[in-house]
mmCIF file with all atom_site columns, C-alpha atoms in Angstrom:
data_model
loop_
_atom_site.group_PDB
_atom_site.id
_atom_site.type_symbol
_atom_site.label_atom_id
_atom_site.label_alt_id
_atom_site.label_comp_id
_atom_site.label_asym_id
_atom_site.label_entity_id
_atom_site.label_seq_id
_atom_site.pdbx_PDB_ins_code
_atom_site.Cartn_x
_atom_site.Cartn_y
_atom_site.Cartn_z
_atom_site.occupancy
_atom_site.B_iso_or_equiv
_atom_site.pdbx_formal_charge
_atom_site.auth_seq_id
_atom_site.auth_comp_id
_atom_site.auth_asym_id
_atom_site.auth_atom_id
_atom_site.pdbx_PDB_model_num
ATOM 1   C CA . UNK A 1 1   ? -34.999 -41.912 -1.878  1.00 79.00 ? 429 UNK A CA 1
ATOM 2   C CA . UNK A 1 2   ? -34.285 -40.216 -5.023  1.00 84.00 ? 430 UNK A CA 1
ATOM 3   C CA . UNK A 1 3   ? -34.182 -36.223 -5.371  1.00 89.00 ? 431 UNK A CA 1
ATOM 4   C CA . UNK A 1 4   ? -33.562 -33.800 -7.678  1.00 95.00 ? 432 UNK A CA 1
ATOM 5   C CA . UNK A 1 5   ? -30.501 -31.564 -6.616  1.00 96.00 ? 433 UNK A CA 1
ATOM 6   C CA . UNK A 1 6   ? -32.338 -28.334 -7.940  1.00 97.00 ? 434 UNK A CA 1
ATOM 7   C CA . UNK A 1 7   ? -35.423 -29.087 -5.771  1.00 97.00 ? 435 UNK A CA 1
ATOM 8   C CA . UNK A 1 8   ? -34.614 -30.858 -2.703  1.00 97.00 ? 436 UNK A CA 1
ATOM 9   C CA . UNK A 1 9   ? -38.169 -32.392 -1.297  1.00 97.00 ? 437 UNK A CA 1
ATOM 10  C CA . UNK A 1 10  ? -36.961 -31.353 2.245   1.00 97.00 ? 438 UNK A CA 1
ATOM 11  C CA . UNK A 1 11  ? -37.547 -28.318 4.885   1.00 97.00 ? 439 UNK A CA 1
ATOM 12  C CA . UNK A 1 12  ? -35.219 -25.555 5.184   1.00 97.00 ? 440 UNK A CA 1
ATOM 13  C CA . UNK A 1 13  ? -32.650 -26.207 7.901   1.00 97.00 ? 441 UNK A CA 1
ATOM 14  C CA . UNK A 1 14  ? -33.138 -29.551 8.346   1.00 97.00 ? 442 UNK A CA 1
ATOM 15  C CA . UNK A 1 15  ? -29.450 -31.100 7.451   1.00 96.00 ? 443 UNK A CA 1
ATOM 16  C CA . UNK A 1 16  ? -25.966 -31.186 9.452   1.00 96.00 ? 444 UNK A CA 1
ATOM 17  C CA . UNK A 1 17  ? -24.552 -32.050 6.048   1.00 95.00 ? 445 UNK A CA 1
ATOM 18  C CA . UNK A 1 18  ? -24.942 -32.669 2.101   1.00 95.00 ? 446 UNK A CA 1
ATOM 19  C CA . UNK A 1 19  ? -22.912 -34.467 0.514   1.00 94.00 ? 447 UNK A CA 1
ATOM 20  C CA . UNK A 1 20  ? -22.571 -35.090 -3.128  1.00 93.00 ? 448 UNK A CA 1
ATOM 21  C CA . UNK A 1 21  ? -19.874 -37.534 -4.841  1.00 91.00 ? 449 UNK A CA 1
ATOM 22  C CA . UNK A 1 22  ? -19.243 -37.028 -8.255  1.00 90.00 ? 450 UNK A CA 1
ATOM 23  C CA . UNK A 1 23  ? -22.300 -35.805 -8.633  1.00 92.00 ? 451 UNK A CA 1
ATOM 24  C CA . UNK A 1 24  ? -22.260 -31.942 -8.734  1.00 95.00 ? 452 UNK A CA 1
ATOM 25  C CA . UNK A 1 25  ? -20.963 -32.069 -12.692 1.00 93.00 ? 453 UNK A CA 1
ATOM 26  C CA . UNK A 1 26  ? -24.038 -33.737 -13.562 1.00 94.00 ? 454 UNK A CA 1
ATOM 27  C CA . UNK A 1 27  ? -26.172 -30.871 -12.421 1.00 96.00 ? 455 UNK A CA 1
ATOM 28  C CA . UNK A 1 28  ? -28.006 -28.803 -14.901 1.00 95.00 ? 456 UNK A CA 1
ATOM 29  C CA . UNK A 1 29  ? -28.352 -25.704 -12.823 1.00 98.00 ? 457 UNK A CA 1
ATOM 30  C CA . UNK A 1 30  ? -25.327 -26.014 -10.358 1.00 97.00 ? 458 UNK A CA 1
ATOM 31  C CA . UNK A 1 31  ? -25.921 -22.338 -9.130  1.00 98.00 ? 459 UNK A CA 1
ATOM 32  C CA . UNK A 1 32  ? -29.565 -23.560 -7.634  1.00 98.00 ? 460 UNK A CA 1
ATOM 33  C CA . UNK A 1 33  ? -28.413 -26.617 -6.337  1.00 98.00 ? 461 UNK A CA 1
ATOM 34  C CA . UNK A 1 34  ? -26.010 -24.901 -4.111  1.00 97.00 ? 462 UNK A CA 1
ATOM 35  C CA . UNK A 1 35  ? -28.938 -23.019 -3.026  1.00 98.00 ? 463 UNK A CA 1
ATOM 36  C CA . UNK A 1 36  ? -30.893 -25.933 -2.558  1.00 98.00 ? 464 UNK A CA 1
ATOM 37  C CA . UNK A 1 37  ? -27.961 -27.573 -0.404  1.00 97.00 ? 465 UNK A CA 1
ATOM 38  C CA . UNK A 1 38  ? -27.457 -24.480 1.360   1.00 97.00 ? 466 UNK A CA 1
ATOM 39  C CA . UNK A 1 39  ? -31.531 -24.217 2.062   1.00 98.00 ? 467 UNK A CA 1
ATOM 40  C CA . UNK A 1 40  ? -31.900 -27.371 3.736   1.00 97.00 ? 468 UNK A CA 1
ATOM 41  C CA . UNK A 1 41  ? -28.596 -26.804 5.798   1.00 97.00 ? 469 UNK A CA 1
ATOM 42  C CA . UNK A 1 42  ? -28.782 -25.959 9.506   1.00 96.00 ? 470 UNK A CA 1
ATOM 43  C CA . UNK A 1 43  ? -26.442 -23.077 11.090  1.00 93.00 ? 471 UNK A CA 1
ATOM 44  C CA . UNK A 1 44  ? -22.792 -24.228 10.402  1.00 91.00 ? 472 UNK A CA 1
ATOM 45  C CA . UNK A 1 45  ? -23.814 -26.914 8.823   1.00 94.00 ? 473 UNK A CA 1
ATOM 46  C CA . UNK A 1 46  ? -21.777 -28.771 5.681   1.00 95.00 ? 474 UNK A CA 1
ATOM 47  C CA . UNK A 1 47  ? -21.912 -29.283 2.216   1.00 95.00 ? 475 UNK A CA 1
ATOM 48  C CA . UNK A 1 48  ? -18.980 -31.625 0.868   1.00 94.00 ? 476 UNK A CA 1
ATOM 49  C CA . UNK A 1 49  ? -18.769 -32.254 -2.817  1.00 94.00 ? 477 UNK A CA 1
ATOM 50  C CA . UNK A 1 50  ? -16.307 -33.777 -5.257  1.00 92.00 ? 478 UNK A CA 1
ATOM 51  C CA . UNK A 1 51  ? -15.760 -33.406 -9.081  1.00 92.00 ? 479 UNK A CA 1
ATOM 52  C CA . UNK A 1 52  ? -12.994 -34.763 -11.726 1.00 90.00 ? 480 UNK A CA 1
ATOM 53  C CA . UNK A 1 53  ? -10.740 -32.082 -12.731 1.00 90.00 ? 481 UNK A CA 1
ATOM 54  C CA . UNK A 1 54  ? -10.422 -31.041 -16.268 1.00 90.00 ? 482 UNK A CA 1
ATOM 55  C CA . UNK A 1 55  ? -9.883  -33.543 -18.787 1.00 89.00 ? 483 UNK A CA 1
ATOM 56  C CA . UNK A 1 56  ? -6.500  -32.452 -19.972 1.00 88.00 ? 484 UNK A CA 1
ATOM 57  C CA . UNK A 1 57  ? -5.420  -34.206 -16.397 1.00 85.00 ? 485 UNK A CA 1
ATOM 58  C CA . UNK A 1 58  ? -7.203  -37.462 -16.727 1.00 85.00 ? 486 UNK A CA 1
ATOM 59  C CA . UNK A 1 59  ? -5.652  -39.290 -19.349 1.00 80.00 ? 487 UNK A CA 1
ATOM 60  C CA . UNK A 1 60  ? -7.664  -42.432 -19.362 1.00 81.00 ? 488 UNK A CA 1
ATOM 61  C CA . UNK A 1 61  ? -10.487 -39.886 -19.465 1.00 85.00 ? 489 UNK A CA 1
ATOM 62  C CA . UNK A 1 62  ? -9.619  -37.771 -22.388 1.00 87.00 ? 490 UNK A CA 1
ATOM 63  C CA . UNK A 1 63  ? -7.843  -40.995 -24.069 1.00 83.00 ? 491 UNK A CA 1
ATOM 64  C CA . UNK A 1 64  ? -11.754 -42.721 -24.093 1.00 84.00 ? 492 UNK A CA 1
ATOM 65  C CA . UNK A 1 65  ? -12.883 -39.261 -25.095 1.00 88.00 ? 493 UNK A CA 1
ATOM 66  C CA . UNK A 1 66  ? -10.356 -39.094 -28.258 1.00 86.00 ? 494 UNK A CA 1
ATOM 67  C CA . UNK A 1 67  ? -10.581 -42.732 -29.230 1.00 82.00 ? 495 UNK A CA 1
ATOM 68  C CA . UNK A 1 68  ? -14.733 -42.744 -29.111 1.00 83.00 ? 496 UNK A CA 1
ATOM 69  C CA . UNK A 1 69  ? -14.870 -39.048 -31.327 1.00 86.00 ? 497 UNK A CA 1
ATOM 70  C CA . UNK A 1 70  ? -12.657 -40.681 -33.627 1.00 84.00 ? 498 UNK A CA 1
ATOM 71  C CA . UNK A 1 71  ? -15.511 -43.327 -34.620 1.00 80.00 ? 499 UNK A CA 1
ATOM 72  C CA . UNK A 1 72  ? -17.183 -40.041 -35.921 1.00 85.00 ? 500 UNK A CA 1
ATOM 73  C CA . UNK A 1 73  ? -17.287 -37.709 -38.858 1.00 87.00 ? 501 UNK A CA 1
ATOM 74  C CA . UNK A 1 74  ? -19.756 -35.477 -37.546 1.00 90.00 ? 502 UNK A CA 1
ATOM 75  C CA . UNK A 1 75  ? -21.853 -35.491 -33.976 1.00 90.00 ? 503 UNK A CA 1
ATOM 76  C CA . UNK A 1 76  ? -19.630 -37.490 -31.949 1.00 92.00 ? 504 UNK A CA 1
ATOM 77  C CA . UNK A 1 77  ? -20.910 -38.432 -28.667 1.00 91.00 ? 505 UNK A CA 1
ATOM 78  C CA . UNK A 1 78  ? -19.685 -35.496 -26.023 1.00 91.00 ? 506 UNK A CA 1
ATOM 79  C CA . UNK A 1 79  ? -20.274 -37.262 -22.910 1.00 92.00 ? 507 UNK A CA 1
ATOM 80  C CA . UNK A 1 80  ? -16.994 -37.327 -21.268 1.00 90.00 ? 508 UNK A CA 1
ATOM 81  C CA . UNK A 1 81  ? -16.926 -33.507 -21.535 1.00 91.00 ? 509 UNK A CA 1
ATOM 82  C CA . UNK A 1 82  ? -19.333 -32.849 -19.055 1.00 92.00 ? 510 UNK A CA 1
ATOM 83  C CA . UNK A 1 83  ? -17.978 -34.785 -16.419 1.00 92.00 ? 511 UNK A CA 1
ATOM 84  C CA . UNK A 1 84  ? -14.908 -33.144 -16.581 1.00 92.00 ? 512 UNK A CA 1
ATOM 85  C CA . UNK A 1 85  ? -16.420 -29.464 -17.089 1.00 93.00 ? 513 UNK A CA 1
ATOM 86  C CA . UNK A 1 86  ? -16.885 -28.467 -13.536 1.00 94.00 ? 514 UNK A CA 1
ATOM 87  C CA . UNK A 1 87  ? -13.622 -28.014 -12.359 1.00 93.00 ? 515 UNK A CA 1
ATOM 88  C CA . UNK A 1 88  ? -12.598 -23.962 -11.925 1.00 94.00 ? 516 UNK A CA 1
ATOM 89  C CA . UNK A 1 89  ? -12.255 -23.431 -8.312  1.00 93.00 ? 517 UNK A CA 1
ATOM 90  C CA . UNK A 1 90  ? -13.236 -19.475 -8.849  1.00 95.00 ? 518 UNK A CA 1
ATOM 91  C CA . UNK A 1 91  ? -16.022 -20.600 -10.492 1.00 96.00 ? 519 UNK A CA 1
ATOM 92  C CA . UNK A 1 92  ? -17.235 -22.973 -8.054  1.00 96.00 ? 520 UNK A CA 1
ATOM 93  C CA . UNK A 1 93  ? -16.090 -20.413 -5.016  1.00 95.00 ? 521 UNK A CA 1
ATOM 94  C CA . UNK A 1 94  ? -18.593 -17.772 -6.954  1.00 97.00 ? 522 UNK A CA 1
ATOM 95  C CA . UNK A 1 95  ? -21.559 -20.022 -7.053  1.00 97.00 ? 523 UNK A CA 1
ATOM 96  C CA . UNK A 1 96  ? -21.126 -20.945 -3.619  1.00 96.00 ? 524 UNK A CA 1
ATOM 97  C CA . UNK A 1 97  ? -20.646 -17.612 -2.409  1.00 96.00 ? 525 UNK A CA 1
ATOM 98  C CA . UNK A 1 98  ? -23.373 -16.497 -4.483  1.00 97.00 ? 526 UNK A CA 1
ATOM 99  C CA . UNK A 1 99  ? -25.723 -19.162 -2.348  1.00 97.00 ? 527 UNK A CA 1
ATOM 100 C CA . UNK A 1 100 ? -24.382 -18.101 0.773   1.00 96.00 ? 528 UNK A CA 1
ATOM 101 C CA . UNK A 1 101 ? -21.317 -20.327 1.902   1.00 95.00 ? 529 UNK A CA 1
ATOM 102 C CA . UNK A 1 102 ? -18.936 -18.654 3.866   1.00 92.00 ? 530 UNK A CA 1
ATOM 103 C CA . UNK A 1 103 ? -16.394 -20.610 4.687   1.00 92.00 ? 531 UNK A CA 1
ATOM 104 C CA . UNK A 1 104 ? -15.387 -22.664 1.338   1.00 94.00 ? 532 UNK A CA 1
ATOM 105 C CA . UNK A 1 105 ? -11.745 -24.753 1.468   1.00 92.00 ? 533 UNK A CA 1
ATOM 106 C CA . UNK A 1 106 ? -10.575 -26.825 -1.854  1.00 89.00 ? 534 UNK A CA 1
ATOM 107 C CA . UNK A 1 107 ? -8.259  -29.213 -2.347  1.00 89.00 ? 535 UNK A CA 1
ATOM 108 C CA . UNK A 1 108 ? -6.760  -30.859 -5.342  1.00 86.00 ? 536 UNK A CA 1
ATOM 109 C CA . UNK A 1 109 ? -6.689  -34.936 -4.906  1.00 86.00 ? 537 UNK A CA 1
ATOM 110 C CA . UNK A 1 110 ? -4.669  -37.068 -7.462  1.00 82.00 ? 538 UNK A CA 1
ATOM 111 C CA . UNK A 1 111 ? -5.522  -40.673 -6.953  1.00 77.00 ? 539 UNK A CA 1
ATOM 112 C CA . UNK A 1 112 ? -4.085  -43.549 -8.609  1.00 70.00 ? 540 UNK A CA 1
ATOM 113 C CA . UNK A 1 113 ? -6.671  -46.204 -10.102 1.00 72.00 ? 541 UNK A CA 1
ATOM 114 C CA . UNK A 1 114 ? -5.776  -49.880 -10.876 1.00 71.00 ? 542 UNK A CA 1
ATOM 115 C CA . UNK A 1 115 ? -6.354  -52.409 -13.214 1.00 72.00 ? 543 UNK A CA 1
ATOM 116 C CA . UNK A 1 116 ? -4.725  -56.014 -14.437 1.00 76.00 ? 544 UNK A CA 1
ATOM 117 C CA . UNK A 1 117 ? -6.407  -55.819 -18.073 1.00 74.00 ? 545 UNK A CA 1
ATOM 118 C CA . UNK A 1 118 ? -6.638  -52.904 -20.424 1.00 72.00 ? 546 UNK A CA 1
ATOM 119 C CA . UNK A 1 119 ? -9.210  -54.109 -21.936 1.00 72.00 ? 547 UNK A CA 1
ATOM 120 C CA . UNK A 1 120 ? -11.236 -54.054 -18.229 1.00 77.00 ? 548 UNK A CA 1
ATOM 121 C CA . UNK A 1 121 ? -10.464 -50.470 -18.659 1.00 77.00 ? 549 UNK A CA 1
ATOM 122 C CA . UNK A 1 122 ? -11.449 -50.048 -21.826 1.00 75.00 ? 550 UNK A CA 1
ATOM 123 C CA . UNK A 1 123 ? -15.124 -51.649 -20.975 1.00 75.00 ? 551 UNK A CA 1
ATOM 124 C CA . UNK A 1 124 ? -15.780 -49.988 -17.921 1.00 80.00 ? 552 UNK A CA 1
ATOM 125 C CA . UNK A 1 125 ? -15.002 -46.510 -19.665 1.00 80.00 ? 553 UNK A CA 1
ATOM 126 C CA . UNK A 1 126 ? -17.592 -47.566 -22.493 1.00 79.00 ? 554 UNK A CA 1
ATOM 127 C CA . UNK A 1 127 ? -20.002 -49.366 -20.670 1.00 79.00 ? 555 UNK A CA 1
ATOM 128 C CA . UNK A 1 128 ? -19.787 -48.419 -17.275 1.00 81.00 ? 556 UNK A CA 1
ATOM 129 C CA . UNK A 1 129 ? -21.217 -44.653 -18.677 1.00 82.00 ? 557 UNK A CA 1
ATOM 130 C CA . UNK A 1 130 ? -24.108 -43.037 -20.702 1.00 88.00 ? 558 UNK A CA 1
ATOM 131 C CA . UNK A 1 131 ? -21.498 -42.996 -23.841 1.00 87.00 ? 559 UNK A CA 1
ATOM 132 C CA . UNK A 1 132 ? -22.234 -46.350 -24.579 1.00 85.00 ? 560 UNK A CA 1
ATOM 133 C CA . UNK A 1 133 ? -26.109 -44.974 -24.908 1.00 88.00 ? 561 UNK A CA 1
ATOM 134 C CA . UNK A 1 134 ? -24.809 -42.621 -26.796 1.00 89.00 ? 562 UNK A CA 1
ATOM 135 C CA . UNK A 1 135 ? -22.931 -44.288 -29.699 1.00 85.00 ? 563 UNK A CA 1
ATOM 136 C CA . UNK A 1 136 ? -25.508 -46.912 -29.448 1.00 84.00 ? 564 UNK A CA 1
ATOM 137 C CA . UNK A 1 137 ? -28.011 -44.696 -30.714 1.00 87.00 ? 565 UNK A CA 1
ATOM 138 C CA . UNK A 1 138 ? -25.621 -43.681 -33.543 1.00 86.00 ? 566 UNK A CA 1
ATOM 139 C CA . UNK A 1 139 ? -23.963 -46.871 -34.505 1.00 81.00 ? 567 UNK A CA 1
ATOM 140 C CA . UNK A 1 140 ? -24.400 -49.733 -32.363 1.00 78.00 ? 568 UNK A CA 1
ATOM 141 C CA . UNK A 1 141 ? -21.368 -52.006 -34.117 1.00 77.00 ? 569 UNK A CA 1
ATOM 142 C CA . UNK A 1 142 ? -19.482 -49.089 -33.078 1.00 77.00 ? 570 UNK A CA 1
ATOM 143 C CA . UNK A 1 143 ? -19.388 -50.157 -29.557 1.00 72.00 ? 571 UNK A CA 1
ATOM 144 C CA . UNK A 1 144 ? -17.604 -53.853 -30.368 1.00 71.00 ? 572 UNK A CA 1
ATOM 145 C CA . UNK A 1 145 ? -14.858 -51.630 -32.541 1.00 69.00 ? 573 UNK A CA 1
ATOM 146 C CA . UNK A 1 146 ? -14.561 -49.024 -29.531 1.00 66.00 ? 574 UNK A CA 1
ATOM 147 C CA . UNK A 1 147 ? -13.385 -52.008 -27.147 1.00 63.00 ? 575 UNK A CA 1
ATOM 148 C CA . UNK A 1 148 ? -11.382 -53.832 -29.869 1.00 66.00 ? 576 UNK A CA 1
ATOM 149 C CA . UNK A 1 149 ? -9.463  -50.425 -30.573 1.00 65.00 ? 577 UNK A CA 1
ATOM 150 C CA . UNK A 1 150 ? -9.915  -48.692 -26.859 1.00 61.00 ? 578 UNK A CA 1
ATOM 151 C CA . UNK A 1 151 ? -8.245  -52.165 -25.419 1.00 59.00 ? 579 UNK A CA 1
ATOM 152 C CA . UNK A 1 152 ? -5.432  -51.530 -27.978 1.00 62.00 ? 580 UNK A CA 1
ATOM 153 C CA . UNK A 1 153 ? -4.838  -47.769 -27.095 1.00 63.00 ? 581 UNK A CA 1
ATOM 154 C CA . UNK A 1 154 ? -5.098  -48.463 -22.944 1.00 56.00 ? 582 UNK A CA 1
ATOM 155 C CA . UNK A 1 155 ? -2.398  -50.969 -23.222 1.00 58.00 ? 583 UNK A CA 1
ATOM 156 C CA . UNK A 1 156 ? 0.134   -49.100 -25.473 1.00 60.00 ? 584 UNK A CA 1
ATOM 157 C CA . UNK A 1 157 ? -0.247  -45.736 -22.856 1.00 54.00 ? 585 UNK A CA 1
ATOM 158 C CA . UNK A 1 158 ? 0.328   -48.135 -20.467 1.00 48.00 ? 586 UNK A CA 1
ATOM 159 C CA . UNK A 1 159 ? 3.166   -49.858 -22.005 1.00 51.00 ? 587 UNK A CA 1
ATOM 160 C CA . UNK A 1 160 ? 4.954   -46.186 -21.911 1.00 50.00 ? 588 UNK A CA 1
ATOM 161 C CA . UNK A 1 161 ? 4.064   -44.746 -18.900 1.00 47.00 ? 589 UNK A CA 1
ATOM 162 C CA . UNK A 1 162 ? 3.025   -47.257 -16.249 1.00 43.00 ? 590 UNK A CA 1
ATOM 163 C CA . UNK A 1 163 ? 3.215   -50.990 -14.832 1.00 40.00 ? 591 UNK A CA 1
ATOM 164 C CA . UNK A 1 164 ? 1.409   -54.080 -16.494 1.00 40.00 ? 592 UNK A CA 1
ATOM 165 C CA . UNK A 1 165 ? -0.806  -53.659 -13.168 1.00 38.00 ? 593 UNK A CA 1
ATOM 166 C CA . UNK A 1 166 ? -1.205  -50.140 -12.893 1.00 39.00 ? 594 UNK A CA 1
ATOM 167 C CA . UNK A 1 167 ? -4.014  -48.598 -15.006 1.00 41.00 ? 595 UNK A CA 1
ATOM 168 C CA . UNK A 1 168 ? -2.547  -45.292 -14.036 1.00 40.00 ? 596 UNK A CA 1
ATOM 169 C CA . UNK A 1 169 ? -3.498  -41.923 -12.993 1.00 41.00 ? 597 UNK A CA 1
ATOM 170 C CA . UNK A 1 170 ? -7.042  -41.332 -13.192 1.00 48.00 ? 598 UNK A CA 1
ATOM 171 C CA . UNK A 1 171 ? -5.815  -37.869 -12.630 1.00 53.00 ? 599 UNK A CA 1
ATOM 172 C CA . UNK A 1 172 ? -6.959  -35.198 -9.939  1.00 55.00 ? 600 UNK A CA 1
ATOM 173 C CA . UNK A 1 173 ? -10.429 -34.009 -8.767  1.00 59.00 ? 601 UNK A CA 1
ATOM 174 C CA . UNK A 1 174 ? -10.997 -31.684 -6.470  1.00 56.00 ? 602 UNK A CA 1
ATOM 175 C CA . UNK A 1 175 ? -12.794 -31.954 -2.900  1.00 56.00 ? 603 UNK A CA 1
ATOM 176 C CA . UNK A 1 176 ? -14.772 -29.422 -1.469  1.00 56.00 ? 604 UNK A CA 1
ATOM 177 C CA . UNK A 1 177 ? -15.728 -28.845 1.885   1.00 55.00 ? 605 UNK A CA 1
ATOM 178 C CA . UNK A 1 178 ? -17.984 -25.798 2.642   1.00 55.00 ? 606 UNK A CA 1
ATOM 179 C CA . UNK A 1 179 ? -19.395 -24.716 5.676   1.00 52.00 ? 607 UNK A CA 1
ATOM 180 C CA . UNK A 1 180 ? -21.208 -22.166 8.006   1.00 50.00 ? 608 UNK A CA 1
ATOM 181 C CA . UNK A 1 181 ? -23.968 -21.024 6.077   1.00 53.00 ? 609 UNK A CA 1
ATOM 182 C CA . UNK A 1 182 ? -25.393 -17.944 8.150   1.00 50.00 ? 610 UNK A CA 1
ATOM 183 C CA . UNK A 1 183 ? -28.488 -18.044 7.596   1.00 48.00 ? 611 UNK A CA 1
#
């Protein structure tokens, strides 16, 4: 079943838990969908949700941001911003509150991600994503000169910081578990 997170097709009450992974950054309206997820949740029920933290801690992240913008003069394709935009814990702990969680714990998760080829890494963080839409729409030879170039930058960070094998840190998120919603 698909559903949007702002209007959840379900009765109030209904859930012991909602669960969202990687999923909550997406969200237009995050303050309604924590209403919506907090609707459909039974008495001490659970919402558990994950999100990247901010880019300037994922440097495979913000490298594919830097080396795709450079491509542009003017109206470079934004997307890796937004996954990385919903990461302020008092933030987050005010919308929740604000929807009527209670009890809301965070925790800050580094994990490590791995890869034999930079140029795997390179492709998956072009093509694996909406940015490759994106620059498509703009300049479609762009996206052969993004992997040449993106396959060159992965493996020189890597050269300096990590193992052959080791794609490196694909840098923190944070989980969030939030419960007892009195309703």
């Amino acid at each position: 079943m698909e559903a949007d997170a702002c209007d959840l097709p379900f009765h109030d009450r209904k859930f012991d838990a909602v669960v969202c992974q990687f999923g909550t950054m997406f969200v237009p309206d995050k303050a309604l969908a924590a209403r919506e997820a907090y609707r459909v949740l039974k008495r001490d029920g659970v919402f558990l949700f994950n999100v990247w933290d901010a880019l300037k801690h994922n440097k495979l992240g913000e490298l594919a941001h830097r080396t795709i913008t450079s491509y542009f003069k003017k109206d470079p394709p934004t997307f890796y911003q937004v996954p990385f935009s919903y990461h302020n814990r008092t933030e987050i702990r005010r919308v929740l509150k604000q929807a009527g969680f209670r009890e809301i714990k965070t925790e800050v998760i580094a994990k490590i991600g791995k890869a034999t080829r930079a140029k795997d890494v390179a492709r998956g963080l072009v093509e694996g994503d909406p940015v490759a839409v994106a620059i498509a729409k703009r300049d479609p030879s762009l996206l052969r000169n993004y992997q040449r170039d993106g396959r060159c930058n992965f493996a020189s960070l890597w050269k300096t910081k990590h193992s052959r094998t080791d794609a490196g840190n694909c840098g923190p998120g944070l989980r969030l578990r939030i419960s007892n919603p009195v309703h």
